[in-house]
Short mmCIF file of C-alpha atoms in Angstrom, two decimals:
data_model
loop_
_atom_site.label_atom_id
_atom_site.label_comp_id
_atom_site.label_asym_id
_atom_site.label_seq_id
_atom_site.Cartn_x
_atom_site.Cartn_y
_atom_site.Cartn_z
CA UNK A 1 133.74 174.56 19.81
CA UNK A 2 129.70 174.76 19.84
CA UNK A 3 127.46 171.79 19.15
CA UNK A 4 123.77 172.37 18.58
CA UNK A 5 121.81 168.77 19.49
CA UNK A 6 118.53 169.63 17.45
CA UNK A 7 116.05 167.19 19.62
CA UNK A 8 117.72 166.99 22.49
CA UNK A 9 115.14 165.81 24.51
CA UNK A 10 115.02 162.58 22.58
CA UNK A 11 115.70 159.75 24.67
CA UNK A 12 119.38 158.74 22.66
CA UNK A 13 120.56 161.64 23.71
CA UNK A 14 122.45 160.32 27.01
CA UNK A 15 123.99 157.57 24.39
CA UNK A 16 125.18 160.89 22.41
CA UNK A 17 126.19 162.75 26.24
CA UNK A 18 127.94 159.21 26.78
CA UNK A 19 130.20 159.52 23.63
CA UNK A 20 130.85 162.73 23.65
CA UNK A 21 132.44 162.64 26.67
CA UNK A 22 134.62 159.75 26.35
CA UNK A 23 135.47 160.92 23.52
CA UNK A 24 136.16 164.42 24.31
CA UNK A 25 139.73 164.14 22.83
CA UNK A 26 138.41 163.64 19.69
CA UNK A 27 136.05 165.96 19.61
CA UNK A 28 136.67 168.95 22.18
CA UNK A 29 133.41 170.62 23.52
CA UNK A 30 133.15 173.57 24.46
CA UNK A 31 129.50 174.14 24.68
CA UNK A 32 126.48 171.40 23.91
CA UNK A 33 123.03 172.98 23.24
CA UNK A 34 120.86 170.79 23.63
CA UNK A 35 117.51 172.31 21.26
CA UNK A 36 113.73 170.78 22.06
CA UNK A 37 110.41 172.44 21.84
CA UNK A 38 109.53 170.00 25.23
CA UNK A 39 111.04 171.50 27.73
CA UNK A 40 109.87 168.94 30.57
CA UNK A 41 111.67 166.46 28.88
CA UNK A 42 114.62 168.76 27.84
CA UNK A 43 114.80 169.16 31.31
CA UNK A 44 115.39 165.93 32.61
CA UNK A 45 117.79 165.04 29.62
CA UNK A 46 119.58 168.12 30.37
CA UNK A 47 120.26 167.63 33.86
CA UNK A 48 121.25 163.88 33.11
CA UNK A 49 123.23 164.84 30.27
CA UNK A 50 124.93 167.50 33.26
CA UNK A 51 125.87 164.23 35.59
CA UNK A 52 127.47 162.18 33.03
CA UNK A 53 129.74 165.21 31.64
CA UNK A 54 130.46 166.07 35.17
CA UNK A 55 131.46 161.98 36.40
CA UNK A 56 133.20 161.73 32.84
CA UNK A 57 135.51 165.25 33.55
CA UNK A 58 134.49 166.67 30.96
CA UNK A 59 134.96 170.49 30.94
CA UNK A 60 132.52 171.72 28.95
CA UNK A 61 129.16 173.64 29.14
CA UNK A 62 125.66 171.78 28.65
CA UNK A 63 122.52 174.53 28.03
CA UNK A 64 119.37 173.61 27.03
CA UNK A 65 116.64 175.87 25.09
CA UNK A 66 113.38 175.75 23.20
CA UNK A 67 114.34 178.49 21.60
CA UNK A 68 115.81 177.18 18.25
CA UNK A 69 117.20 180.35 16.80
CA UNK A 70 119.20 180.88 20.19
CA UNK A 71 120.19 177.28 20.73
CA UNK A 72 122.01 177.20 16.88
CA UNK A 73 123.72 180.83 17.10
CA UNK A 74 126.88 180.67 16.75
CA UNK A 75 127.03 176.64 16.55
CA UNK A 76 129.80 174.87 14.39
CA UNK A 77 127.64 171.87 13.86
CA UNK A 78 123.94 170.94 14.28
CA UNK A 79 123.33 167.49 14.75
CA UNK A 80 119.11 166.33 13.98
CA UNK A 81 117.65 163.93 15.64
CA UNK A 82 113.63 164.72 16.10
CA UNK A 83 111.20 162.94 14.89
CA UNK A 84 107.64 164.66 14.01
CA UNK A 85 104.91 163.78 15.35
CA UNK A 86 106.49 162.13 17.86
CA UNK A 87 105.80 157.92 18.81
CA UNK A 88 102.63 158.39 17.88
CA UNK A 89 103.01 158.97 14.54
CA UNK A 90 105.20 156.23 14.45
CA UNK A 91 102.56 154.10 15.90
CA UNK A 92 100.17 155.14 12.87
CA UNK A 93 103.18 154.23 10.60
CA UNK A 94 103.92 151.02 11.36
CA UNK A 95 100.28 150.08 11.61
CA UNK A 96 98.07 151.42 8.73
CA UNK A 97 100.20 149.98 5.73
CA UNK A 98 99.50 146.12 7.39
CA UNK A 99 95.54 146.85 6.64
CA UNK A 100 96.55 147.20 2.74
CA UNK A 101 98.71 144.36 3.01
CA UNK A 102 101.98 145.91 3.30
CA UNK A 103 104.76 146.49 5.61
CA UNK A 104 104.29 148.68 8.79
CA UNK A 105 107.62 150.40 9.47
CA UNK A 106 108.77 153.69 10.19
CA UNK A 107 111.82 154.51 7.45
CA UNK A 108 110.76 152.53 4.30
CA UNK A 109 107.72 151.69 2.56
CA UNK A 110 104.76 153.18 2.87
CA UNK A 111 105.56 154.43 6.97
CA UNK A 112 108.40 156.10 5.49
CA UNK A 113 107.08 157.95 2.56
CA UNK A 114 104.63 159.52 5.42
CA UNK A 115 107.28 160.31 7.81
CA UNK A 116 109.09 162.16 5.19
CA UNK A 117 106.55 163.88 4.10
CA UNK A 118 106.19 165.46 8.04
CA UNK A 119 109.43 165.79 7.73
CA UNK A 120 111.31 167.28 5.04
CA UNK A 121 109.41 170.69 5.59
CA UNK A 122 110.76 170.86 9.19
CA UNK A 123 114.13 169.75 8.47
CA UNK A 124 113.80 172.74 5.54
CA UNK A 125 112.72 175.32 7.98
CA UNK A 126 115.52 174.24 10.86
CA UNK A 127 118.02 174.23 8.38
CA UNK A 128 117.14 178.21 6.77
CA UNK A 129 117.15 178.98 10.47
CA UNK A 130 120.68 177.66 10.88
CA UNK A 131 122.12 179.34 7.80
CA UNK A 132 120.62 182.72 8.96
CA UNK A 133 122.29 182.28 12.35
CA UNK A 134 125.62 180.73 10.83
CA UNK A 135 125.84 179.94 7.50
CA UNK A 136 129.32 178.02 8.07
CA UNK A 137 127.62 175.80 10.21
CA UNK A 138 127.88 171.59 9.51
CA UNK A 139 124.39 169.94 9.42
CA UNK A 140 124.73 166.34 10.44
CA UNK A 141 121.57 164.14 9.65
CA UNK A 142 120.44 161.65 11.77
CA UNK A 143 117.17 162.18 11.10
CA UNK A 144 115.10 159.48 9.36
CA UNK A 145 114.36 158.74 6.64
CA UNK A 146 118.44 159.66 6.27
CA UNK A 147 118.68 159.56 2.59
CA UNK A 148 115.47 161.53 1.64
CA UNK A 149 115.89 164.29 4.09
CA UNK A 150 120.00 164.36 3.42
CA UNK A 151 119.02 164.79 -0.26
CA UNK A 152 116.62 167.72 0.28
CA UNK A 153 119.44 169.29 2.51
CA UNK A 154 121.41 169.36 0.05
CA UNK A 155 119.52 170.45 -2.93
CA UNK A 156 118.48 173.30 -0.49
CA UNK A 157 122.31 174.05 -0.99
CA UNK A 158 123.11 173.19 3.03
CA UNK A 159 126.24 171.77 4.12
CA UNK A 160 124.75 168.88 4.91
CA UNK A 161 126.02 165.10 5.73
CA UNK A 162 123.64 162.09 6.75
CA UNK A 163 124.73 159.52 9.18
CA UNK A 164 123.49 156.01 9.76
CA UNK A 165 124.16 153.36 12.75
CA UNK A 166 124.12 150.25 10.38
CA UNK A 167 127.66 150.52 8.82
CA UNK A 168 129.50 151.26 12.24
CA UNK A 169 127.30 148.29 14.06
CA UNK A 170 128.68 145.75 11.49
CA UNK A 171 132.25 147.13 11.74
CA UNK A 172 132.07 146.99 15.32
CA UNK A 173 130.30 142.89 15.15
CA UNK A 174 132.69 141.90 12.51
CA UNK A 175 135.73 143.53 14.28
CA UNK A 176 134.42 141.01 17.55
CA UNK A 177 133.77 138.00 15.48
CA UNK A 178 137.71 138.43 13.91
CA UNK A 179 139.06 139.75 17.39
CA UNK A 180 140.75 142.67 16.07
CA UNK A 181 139.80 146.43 16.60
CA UNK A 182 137.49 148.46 14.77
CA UNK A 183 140.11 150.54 13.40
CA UNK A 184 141.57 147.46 11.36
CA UNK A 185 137.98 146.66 9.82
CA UNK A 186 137.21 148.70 6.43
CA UNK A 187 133.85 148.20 4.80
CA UNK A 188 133.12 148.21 1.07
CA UNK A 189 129.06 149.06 1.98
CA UNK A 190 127.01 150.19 -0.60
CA UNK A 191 123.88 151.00 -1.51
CA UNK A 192 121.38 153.47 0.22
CA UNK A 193 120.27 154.33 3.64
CA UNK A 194 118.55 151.84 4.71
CA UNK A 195 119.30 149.57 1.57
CA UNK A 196 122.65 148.87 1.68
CA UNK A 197 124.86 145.55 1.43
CA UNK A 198 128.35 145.05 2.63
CA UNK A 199 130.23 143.36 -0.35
CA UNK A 200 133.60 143.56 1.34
CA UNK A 201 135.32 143.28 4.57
CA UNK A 202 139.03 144.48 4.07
CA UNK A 203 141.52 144.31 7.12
CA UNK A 204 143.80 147.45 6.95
CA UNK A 205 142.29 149.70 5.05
CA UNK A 206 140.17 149.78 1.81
CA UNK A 207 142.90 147.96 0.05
CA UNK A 208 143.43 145.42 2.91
CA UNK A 209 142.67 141.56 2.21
CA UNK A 210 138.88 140.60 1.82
CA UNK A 211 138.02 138.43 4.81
CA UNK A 212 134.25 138.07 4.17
CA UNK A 213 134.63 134.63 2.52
CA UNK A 214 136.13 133.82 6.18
CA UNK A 215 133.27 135.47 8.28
CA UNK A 216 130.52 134.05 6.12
CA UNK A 217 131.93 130.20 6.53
CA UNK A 218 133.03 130.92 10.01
CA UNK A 219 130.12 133.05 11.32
CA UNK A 220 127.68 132.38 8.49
CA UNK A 221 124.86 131.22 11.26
CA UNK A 222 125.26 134.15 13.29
CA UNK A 223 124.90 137.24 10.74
CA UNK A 224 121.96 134.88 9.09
CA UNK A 225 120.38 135.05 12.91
CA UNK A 226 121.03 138.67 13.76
CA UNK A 227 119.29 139.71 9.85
CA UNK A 228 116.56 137.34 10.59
CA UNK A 229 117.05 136.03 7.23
CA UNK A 230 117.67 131.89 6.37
CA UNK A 231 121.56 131.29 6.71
CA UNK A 232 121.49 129.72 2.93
CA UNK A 233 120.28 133.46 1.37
CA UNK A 234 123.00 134.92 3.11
CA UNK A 235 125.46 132.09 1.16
CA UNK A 236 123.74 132.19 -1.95
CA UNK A 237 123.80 136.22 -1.54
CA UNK A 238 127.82 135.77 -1.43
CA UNK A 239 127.17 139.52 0.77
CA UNK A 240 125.73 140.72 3.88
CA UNK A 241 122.77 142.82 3.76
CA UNK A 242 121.37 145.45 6.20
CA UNK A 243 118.90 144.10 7.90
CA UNK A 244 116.72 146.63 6.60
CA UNK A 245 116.50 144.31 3.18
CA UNK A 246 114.61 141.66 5.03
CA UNK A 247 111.44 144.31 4.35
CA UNK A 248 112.33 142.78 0.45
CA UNK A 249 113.25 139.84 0.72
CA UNK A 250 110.79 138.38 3.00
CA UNK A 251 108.49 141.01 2.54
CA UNK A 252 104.62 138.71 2.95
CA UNK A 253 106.69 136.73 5.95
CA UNK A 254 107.27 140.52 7.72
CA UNK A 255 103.57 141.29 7.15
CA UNK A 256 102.47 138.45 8.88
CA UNK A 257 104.58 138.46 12.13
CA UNK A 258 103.84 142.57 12.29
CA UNK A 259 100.41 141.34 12.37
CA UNK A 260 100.63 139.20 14.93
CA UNK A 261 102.15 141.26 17.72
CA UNK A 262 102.62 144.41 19.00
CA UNK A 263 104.29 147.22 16.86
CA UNK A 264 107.79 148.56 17.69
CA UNK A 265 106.87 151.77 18.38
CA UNK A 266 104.46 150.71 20.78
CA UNK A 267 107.55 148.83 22.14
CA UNK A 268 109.21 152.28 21.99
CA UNK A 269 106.52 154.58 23.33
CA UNK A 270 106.58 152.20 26.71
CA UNK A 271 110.62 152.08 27.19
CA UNK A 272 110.32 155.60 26.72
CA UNK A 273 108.16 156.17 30.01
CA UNK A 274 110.55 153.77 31.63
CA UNK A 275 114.09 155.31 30.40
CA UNK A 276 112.39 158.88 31.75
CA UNK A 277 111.49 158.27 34.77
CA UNK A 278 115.23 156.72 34.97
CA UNK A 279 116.65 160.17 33.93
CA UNK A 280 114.63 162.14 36.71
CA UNK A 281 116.56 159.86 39.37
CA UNK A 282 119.46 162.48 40.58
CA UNK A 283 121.76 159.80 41.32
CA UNK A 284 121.82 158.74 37.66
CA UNK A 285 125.12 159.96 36.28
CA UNK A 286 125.46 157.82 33.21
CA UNK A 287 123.48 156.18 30.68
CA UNK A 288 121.37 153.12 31.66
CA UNK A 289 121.77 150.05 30.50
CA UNK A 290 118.16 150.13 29.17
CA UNK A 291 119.07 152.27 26.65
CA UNK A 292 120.77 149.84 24.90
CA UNK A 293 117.35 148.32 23.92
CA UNK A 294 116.16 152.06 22.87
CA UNK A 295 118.27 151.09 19.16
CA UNK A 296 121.23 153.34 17.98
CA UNK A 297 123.80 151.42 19.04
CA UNK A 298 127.34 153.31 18.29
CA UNK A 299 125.46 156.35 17.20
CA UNK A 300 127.44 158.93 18.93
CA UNK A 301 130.90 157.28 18.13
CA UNK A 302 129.57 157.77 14.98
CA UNK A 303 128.66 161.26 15.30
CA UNK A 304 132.09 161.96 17.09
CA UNK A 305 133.88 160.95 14.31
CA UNK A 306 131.76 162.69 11.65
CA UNK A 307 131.41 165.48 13.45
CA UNK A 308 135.28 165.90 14.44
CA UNK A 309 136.12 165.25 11.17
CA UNK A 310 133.93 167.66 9.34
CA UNK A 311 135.61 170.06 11.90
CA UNK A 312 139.13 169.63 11.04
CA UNK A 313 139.43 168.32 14.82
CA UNK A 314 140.45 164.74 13.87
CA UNK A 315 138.29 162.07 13.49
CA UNK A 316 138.76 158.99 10.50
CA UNK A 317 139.25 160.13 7.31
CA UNK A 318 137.00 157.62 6.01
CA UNK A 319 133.75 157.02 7.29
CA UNK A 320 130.36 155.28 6.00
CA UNK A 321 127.93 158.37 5.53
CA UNK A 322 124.91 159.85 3.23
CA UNK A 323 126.05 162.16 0.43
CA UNK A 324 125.59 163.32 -3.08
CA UNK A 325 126.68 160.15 -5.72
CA UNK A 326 128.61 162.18 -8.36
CA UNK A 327 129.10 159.67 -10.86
CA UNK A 328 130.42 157.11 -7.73
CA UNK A 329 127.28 154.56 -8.99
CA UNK A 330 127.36 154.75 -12.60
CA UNK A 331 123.69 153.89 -12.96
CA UNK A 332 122.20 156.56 -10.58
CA UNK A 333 122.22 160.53 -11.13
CA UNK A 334 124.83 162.72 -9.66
CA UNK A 335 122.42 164.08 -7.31
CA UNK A 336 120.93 160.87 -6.14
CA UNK A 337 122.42 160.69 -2.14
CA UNK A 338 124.12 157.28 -1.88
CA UNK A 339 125.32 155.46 1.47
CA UNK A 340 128.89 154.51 0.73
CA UNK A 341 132.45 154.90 2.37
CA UNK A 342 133.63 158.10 2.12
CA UNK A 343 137.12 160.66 2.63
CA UNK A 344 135.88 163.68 5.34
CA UNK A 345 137.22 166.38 6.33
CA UNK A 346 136.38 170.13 6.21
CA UNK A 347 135.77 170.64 2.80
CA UNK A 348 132.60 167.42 3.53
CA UNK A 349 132.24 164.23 1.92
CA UNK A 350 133.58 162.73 -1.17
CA UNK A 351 132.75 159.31 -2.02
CA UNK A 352 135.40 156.38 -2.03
CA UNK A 353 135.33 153.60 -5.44
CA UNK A 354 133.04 151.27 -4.73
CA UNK A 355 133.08 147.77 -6.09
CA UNK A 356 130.75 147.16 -9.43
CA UNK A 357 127.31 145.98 -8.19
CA UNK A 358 126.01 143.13 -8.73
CA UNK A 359 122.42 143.49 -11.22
CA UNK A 360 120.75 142.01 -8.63
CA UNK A 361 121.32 144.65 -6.01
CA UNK A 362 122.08 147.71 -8.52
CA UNK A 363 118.26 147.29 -9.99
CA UNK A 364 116.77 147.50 -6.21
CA UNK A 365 118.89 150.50 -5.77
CA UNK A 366 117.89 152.64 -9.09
CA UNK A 367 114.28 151.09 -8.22
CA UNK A 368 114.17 152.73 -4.81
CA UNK A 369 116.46 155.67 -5.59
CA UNK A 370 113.85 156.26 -8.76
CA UNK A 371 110.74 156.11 -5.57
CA UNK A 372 112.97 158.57 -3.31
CA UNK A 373 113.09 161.02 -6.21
CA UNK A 374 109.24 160.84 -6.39
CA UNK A 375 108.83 161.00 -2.59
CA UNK A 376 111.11 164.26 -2.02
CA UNK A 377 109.01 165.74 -4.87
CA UNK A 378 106.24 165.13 -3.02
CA UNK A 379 107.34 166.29 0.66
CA UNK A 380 108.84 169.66 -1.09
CA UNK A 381 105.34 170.53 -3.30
CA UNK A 382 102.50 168.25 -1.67
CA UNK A 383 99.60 166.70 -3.72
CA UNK A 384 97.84 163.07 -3.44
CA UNK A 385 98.49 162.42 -6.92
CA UNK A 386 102.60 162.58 -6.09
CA UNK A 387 102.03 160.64 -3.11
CA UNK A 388 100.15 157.84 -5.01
CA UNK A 389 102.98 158.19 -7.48
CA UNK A 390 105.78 157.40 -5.00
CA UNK A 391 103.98 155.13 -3.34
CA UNK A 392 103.40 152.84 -6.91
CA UNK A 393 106.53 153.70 -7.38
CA UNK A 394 108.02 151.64 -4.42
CA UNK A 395 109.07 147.84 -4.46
CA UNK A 396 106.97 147.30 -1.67
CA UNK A 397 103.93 148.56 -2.70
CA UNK A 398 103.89 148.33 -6.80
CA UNK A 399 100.30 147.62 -7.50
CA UNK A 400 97.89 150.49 -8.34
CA UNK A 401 94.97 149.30 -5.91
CA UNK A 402 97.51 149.02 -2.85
CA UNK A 403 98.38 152.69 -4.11
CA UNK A 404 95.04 154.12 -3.76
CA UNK A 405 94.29 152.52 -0.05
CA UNK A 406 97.85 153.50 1.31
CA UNK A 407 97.47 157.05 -0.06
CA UNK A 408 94.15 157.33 1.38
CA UNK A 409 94.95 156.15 4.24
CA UNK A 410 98.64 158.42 4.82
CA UNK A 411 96.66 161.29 4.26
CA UNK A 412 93.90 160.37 7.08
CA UNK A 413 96.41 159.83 9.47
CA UNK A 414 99.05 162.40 8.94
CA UNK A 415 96.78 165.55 7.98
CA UNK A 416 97.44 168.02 10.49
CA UNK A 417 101.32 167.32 9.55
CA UNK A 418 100.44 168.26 5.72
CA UNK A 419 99.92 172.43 5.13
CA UNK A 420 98.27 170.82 1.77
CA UNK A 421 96.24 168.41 2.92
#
């Protein structure tokens, strides 16, 4: 079996090295490509990623190319995981919404609209590439923002499934907190990347007893902490959220303690230097414990599973991933791309029931879902006037002169990303 890691010199990638070879059962290897146009860094992750498959046992063969074409051929699955633009475009997108007033951050809001805008295109062009090469080929999404970019995939007519960390790091906090394995924990999460609540913790299997009530009044104070969100919302809510809905609940309180330290990515951009110069040591045979702090925790059991799965290799049948809707929320298009539990194997994803959801969390949901319509539209055709459209359209924004100044200023800073602009 051939895995294609598009972005391989991204810093997760030991994380994904380290599951993939624990996990080589699940998922057997024969060759990892690992695909970056920076080959100084592709070379350190390489060789890394070469110590901890060789400590681990793990028989098979890590390459590394910048030649994308080559690195795909032939590949049964390409997994992507770059980022345009790189931290520095991050920097710019956590920083320029705060002068209008609005939240800095890199997958949602007015940061995200601009990152996939530089991205969709890319993601496009990798994926033609792919087809060309091996049009069987699984195209697992990791890339954010996960629900925009899944969606174009998949209009493109790919065969194309998103993954996100969030649902597998509550199953694995949850599964701690009731001291039983991961396995045993089902989630009923819904929503959409990035915007999703769990409504549902089920022991056994999606019809296994409910045991939020017990979490919430046992370990209420905890999951409040971890959100960053007042224990009593997280009562009153009856539901966890993603921490990803503090950007809406608390949205002025965000602005104010973004603007009063430094950003993440700059946070990022420095454990970066520190994480590489940690990968060039050739006694380093396994992942750090730095890169713990990097984010993506449980991403490659994650992507074991998906990707064994999709494979017919094993893996759960049912999984928390980023596909089509079709009719699973009754209030959203077919072709809207939900985050929801899911049955996969090798014919892809097919959504699980959901419970109903609540009007208080199914109007932020058709709200955002109606601003990620406008915000693909823009990334596939260009044009400030769909940009200030998707931006207006957005919860976070929603005011016509906050609008104007973030689409000026997304267009200043992200230019040489935009053939249009």
């Amino acid at each position: 079996m051939k895995l294609a890691v598009v972005g391989g010199g991204s810093t997760y990638t030991p994380e994904l090295i380290d599951g993939f070879a624990r996990l080589r059962d699940t998922l057997p290897i024969g060759e990892l490509v690992l695909v970056d146009p920076d080959a100084g860094r592709l070379d350190l992750v390489g060789e890394l990623a070469r110590r901890i498959f060789a400590k681990q046992g793990h028989p098979g063969r890590i390459t590394t190319t910048s030649d994308l074409d080559a690195g795909v051929a032939g590949a049964d699955a390409v997994l992507l995981q770059l980022r345009v633009g790189g931290q520095a475009a991050r920097q710019k997108d956590e920083t320029w919404p705060l002068e209008c007033g609005c939240v800095g951050q890199e997958t949602t809001g007015a940061g995200g609209l601009a990152k996939a805008l530089r991205t969709v295109p890319v993601v496009l062009d990798i994926a033609e590439r792919v087809r060309r090469t091996n049009p069987d080929a699984w195209i697992i999404d990791f890339t954010n923002p996960v629900g925009i970019v899944t969606r174009a995939l998949l209009q493109a007519g790919h065969k194309a499934v998103g993954l996100c960390n969030v649902a597998i790091g509550f199953q694995r906090k949850f599964a701690r907190m009731l001291d039983v394995s991961p396995a045993e924990v089902h989630l009923d999460h819904v929503g959409l990347n990035h915007l999703s609540w769990e409504l549902g913790v089920r022991l056994g299997g999606p019809g296994g007893q409910d045991v939020l009530p017990k979490l919430l009044a046992e370990h209420g104070a905890a999951i409040a902490s971890d959100l960053h969100l007042p224990r009593e919302i997280v009562d009153r809510l009856g539901v966890v959220p993603s921490y990803y809905l503090r950007y809406f609940y608390a949205h002025d309180e965000v602005v104010r303690e973004l603007g009063s330290k430094p950003s993440r990515a700059a946070e990022v951009a420095a454990m970066e230097k520190q994480l590489l110069a940690l990968y060039g040591d050739p006694a380093l045979d396994e992942k750090p414990e730095l890169l713990a702090k990097r984010g993506g925790a449980f991403y490659s059991e994650a992507a074991v599973d998906l990707a064994s799965a999709l494979l017919g290799a094993g893996g759960s049948p049912v999984q928390v991933v980023n596909t089509y809707n079709n009719g699973t929320l009754p209030f959203l298009p077919d072709d809207a791309v939900i985050e929801v539990q899911a049955r996969v194997d090798a014919s892809g994803a097919s959504p699980l029931a959901v419970p109903a959801l609540d009007p208080l969390f199914a109007g932020l949901v058709a709200h955002v879902t109606a601003y990620e319509d406008l915000a693909l539209d823009a990334a596939l055709r260009g044009g400030r006037d769909r940009v200030f459209k998707a931006l207006l359209a957005h919860p976070l924004t929603g005011q016509y002169a906050y609008a104007e100044g973030l689409t000026d200023r997304l267009i200043a800073h992200n230019r040489e990303h935009l053939a249009w602009a």
